[in-house]
PDB file of C-alpha atoms and ligand atoms in Angstrom:
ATOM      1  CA  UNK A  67       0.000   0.000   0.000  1.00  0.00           C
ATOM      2  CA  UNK A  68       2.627   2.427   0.915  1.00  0.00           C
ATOM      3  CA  UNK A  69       4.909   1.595  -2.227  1.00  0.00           C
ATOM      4  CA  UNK A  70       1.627   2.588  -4.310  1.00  0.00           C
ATOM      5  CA  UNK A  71       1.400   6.707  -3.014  1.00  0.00           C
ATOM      6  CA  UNK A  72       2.300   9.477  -4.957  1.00  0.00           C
ATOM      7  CA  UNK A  73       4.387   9.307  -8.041  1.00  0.00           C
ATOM      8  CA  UNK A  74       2.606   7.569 -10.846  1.00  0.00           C
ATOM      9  CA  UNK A  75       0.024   6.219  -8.719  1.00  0.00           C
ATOM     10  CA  UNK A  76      -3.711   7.784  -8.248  1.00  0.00           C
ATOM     11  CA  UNK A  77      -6.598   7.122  -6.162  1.00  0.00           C
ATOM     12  CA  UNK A  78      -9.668   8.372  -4.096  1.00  0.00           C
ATOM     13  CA  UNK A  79     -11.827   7.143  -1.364  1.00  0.00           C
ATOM     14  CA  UNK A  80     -15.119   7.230  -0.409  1.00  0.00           C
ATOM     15  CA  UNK A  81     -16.363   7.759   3.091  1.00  0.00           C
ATOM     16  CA  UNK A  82     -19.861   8.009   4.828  1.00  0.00           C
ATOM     17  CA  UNK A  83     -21.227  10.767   6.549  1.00  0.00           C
ATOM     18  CA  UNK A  84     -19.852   9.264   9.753  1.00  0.00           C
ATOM     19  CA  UNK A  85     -16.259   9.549   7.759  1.00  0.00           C
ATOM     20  CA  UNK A  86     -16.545   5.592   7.944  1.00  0.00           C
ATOM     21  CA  UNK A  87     -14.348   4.559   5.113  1.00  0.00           C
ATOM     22  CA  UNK A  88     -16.481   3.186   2.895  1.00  0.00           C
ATOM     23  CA  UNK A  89     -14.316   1.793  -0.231  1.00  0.00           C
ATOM     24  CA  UNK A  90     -10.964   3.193  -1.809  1.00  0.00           C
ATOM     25  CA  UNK A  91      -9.102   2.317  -5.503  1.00  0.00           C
ATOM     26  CA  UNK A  92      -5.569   3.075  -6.603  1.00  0.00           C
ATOM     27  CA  UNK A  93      -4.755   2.997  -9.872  1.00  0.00           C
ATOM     28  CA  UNK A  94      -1.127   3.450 -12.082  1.00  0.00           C
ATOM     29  CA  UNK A  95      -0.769   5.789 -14.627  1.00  0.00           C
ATOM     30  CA  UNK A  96       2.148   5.044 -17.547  1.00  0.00           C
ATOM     31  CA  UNK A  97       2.498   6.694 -20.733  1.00  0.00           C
ATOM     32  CA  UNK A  98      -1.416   6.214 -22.086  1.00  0.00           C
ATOM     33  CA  UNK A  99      -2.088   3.092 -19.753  1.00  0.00           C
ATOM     34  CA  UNK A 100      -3.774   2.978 -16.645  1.00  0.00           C
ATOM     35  CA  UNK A 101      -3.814  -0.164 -14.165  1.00  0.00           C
ATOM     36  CA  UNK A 102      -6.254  -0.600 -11.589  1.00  0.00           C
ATOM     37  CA  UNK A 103      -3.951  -1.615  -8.588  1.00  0.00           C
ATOM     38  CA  UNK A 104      -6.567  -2.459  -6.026  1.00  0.00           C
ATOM     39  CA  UNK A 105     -10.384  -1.426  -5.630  1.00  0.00           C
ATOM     40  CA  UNK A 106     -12.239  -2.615  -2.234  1.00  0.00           C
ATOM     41  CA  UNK A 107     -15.317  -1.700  -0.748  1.00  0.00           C
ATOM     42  CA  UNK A 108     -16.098  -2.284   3.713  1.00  0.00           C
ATOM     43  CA  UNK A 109     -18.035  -5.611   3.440  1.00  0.00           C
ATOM     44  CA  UNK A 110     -20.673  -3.735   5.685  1.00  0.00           C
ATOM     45  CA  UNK A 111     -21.400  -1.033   2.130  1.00  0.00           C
ATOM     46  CA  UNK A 112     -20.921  -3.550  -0.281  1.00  0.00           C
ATOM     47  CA  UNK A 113     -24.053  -4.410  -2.876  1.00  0.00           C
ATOM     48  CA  UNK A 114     -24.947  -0.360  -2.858  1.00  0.00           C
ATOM     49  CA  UNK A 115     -23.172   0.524  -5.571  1.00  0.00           C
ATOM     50  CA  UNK A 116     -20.170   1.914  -4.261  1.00  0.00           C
ATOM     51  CA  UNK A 117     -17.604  -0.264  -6.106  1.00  0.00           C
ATOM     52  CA  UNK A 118     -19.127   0.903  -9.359  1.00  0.00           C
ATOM     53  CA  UNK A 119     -18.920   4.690  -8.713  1.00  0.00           C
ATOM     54  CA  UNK A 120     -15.302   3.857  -7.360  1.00  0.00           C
ATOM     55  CA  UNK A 121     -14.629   2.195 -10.450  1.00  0.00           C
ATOM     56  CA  UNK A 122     -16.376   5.161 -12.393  1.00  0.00           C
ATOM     57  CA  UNK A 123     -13.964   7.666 -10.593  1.00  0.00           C
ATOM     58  CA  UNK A 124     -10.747   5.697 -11.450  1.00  0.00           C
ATOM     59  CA  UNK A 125     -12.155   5.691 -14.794  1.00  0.00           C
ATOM     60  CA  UNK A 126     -12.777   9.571 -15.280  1.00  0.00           C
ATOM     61  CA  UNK A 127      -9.179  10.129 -13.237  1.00  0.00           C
ATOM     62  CA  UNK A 128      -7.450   7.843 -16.032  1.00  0.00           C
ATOM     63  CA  UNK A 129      -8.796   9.589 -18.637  1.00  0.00           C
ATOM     64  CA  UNK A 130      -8.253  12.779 -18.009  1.00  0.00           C
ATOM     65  CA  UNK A 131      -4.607  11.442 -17.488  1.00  0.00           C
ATOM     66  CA  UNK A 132      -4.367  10.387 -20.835  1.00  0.00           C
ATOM     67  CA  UNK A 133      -4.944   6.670 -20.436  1.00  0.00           C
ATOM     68  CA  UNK A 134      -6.220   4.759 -23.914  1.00  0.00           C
ATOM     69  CA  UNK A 135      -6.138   1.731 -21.844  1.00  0.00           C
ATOM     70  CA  UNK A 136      -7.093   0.294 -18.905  1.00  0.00           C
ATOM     71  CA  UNK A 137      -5.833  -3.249 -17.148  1.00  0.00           C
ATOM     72  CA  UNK A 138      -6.307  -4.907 -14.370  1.00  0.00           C
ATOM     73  CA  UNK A 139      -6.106  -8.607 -12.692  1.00  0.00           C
ATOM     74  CA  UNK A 140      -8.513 -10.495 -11.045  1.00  0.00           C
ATOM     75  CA  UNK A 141      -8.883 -13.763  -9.170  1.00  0.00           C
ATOM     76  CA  UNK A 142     -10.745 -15.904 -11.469  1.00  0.00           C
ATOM     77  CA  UNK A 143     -13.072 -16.965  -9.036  1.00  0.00           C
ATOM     78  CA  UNK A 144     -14.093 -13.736  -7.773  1.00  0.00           C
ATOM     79  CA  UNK A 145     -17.590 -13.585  -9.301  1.00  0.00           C
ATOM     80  CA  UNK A 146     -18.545 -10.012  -8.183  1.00  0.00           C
ATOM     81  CA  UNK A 147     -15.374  -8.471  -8.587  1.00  0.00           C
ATOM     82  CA  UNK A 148     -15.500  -9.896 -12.616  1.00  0.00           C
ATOM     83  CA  UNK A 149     -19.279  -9.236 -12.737  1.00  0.00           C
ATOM     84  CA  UNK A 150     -18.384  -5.412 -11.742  1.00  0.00           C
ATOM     85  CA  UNK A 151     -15.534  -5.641 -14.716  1.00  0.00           C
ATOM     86  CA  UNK A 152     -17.870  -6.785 -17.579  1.00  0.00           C
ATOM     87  CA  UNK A 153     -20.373  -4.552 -16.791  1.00  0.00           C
ATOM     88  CA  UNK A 154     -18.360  -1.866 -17.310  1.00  0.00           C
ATOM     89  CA  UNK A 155     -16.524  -2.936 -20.697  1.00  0.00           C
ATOM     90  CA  UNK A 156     -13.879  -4.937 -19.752  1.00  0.00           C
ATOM     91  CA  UNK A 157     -12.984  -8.204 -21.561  1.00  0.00           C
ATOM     92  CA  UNK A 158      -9.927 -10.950 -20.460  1.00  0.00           C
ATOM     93  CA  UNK A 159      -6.766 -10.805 -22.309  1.00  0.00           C
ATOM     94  CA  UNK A 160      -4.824 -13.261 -21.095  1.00  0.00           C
ATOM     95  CA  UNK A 161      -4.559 -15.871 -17.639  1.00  0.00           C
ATOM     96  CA  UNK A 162      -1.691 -16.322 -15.287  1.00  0.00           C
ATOM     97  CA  UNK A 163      -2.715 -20.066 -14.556  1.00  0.00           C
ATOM     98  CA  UNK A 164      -2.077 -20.690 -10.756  1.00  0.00           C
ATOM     99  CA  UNK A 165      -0.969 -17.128 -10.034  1.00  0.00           C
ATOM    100  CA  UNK A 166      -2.644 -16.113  -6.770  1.00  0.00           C
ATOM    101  CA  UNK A 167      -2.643 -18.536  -3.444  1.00  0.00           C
ATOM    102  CA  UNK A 168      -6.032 -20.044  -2.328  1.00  0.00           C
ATOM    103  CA  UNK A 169      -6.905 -21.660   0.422  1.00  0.00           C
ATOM    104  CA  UNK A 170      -6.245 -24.930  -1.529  1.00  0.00           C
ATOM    105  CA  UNK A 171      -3.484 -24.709  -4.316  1.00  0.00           C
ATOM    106  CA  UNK A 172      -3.613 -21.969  -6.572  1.00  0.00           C
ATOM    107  CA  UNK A 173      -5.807 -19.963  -8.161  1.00  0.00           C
ATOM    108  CA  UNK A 174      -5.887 -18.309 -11.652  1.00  0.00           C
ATOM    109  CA  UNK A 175      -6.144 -14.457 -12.522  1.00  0.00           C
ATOM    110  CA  UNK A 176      -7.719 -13.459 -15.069  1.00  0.00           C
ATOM    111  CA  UNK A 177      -6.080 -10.343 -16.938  1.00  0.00           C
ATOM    112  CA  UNK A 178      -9.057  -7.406 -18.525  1.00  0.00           C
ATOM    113  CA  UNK A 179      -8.522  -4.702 -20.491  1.00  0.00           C
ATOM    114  CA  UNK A 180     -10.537  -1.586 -21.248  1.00  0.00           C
ATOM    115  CA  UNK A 181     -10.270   0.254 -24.091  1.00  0.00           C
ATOM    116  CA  UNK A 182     -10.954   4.139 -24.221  1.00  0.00           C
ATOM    117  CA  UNK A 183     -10.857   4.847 -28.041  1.00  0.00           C
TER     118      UNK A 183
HETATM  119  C1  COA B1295     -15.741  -6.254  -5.984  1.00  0.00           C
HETATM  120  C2  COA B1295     -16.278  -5.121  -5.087  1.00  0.00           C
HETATM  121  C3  COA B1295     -15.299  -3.956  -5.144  1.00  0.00           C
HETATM  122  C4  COA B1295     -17.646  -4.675  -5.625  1.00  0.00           C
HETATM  123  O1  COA B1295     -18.065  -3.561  -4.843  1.00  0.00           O
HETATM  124  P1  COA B1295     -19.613  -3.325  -4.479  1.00  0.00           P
HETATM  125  O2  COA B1295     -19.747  -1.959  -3.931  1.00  0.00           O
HETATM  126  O3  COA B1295     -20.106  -4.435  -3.639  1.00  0.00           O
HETATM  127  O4  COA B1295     -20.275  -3.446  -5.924  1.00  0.00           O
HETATM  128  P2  COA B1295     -21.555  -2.628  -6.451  1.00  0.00           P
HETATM  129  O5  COA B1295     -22.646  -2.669  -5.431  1.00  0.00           O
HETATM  130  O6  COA B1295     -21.118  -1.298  -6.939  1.00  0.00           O
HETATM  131  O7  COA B1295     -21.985  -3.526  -7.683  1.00  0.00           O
HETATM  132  C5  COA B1295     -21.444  -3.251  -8.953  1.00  0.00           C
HETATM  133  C6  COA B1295     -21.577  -4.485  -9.838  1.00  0.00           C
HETATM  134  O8  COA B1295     -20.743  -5.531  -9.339  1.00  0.00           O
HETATM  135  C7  COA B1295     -21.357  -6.792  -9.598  1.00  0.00           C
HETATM  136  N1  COA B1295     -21.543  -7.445  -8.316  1.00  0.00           N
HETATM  137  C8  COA B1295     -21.333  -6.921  -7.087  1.00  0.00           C
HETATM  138  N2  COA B1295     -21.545  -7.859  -6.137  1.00  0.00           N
HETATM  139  C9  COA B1295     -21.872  -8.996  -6.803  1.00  0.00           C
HETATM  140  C10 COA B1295     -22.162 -10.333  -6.387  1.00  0.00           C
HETATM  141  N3  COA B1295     -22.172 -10.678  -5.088  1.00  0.00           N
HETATM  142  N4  COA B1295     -22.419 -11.262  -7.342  1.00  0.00           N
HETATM  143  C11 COA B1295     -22.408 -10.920  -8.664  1.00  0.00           C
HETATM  144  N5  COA B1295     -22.149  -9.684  -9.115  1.00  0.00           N
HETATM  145  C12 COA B1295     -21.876  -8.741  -8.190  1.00  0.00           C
HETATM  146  C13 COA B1295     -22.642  -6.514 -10.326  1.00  0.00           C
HETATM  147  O9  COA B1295     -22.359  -6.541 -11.722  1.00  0.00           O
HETATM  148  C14 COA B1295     -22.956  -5.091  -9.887  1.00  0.00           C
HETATM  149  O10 COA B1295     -23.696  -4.384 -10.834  1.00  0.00           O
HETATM  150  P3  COA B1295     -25.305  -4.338 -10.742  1.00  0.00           P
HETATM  151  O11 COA B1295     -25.629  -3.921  -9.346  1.00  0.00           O
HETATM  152  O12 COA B1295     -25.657  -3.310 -11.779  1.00  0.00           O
HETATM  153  O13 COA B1295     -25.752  -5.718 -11.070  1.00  0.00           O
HETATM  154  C15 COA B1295     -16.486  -5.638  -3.623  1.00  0.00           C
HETATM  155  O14 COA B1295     -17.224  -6.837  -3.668  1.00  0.00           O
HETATM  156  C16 COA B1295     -15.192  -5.852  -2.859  1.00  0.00           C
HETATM  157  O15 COA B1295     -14.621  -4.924  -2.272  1.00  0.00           O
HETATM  158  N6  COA B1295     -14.725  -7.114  -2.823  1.00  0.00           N
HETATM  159  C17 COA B1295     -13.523  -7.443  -2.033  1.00  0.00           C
HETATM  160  C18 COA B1295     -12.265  -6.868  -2.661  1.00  0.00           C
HETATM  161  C19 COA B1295     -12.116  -7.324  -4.088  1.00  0.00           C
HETATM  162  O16 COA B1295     -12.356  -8.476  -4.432  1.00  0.00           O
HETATM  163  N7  COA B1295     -11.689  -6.390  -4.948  1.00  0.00           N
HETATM  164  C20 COA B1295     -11.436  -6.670  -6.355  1.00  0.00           C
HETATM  165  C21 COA B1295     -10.057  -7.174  -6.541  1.00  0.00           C
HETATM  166  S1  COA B1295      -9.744  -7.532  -8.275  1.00  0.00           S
END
């Protein structure tokens, strides 16, 4: 988390009116491609539609960086984290078989990409 402030990295968080954090992303900025680092939303605000604005926000913040296109990796059995994806134009690319630890073996991510133009 702390390697991912400042420099080439962006984010934003939201918060309630209680200034409970509600959800935060980061995302990576690099000559006209973005990478969404992390996105996570409290499990007591999730299903509201905060990880969709979130991902809206790192969307409008990449743009108006430059960013043509967008990746990012996700656990290929995450069904709401790749629901949230498709939904909002991103399609797999490629798979790192085995690449994240589960509580069993390993488990594959699946790389998206968004494209902008
Ligand atoms: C993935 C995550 C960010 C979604 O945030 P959220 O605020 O719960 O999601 P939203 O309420 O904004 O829902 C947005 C879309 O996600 C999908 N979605 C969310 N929860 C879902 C679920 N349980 N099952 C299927 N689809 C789901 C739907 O497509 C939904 O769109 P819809 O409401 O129009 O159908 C959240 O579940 C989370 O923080 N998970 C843990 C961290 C994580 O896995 N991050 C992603 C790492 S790649």
């Amino acid at each position: 988390m702390l390697s991912c402030i400042g420099g080439r990295y962006f984010g934003y968080y939201a918060q309630s009116s209680s200034q409970e954090m509600l959800g935060f992303y980061i995302g990576e900025y690099v000559a006209g491609e973005s990478t969404l680092m992390d996105i996570c939303v409290n499990p007591r605000a999730q299903n509201q539609g905060i990880g969709k604005q979130l991902l809206h926000h790192y969307h409008q913040q990449a743009q108006a960086l430059g960013t043509e296109l967008s990746f990012l990796e996700v656990r290929a059995k995450n069904i709401a984290a790749l629901m949230l994806y498709i939904n909002q134009g991103y399609v797999e690319i490629s798979r790192r078989t085995g690449y994240y630890p589960a509580e069993t073996g390993y488990e594959d991510a699946i790389v998206m990409r968004k494209s902008f133009t």
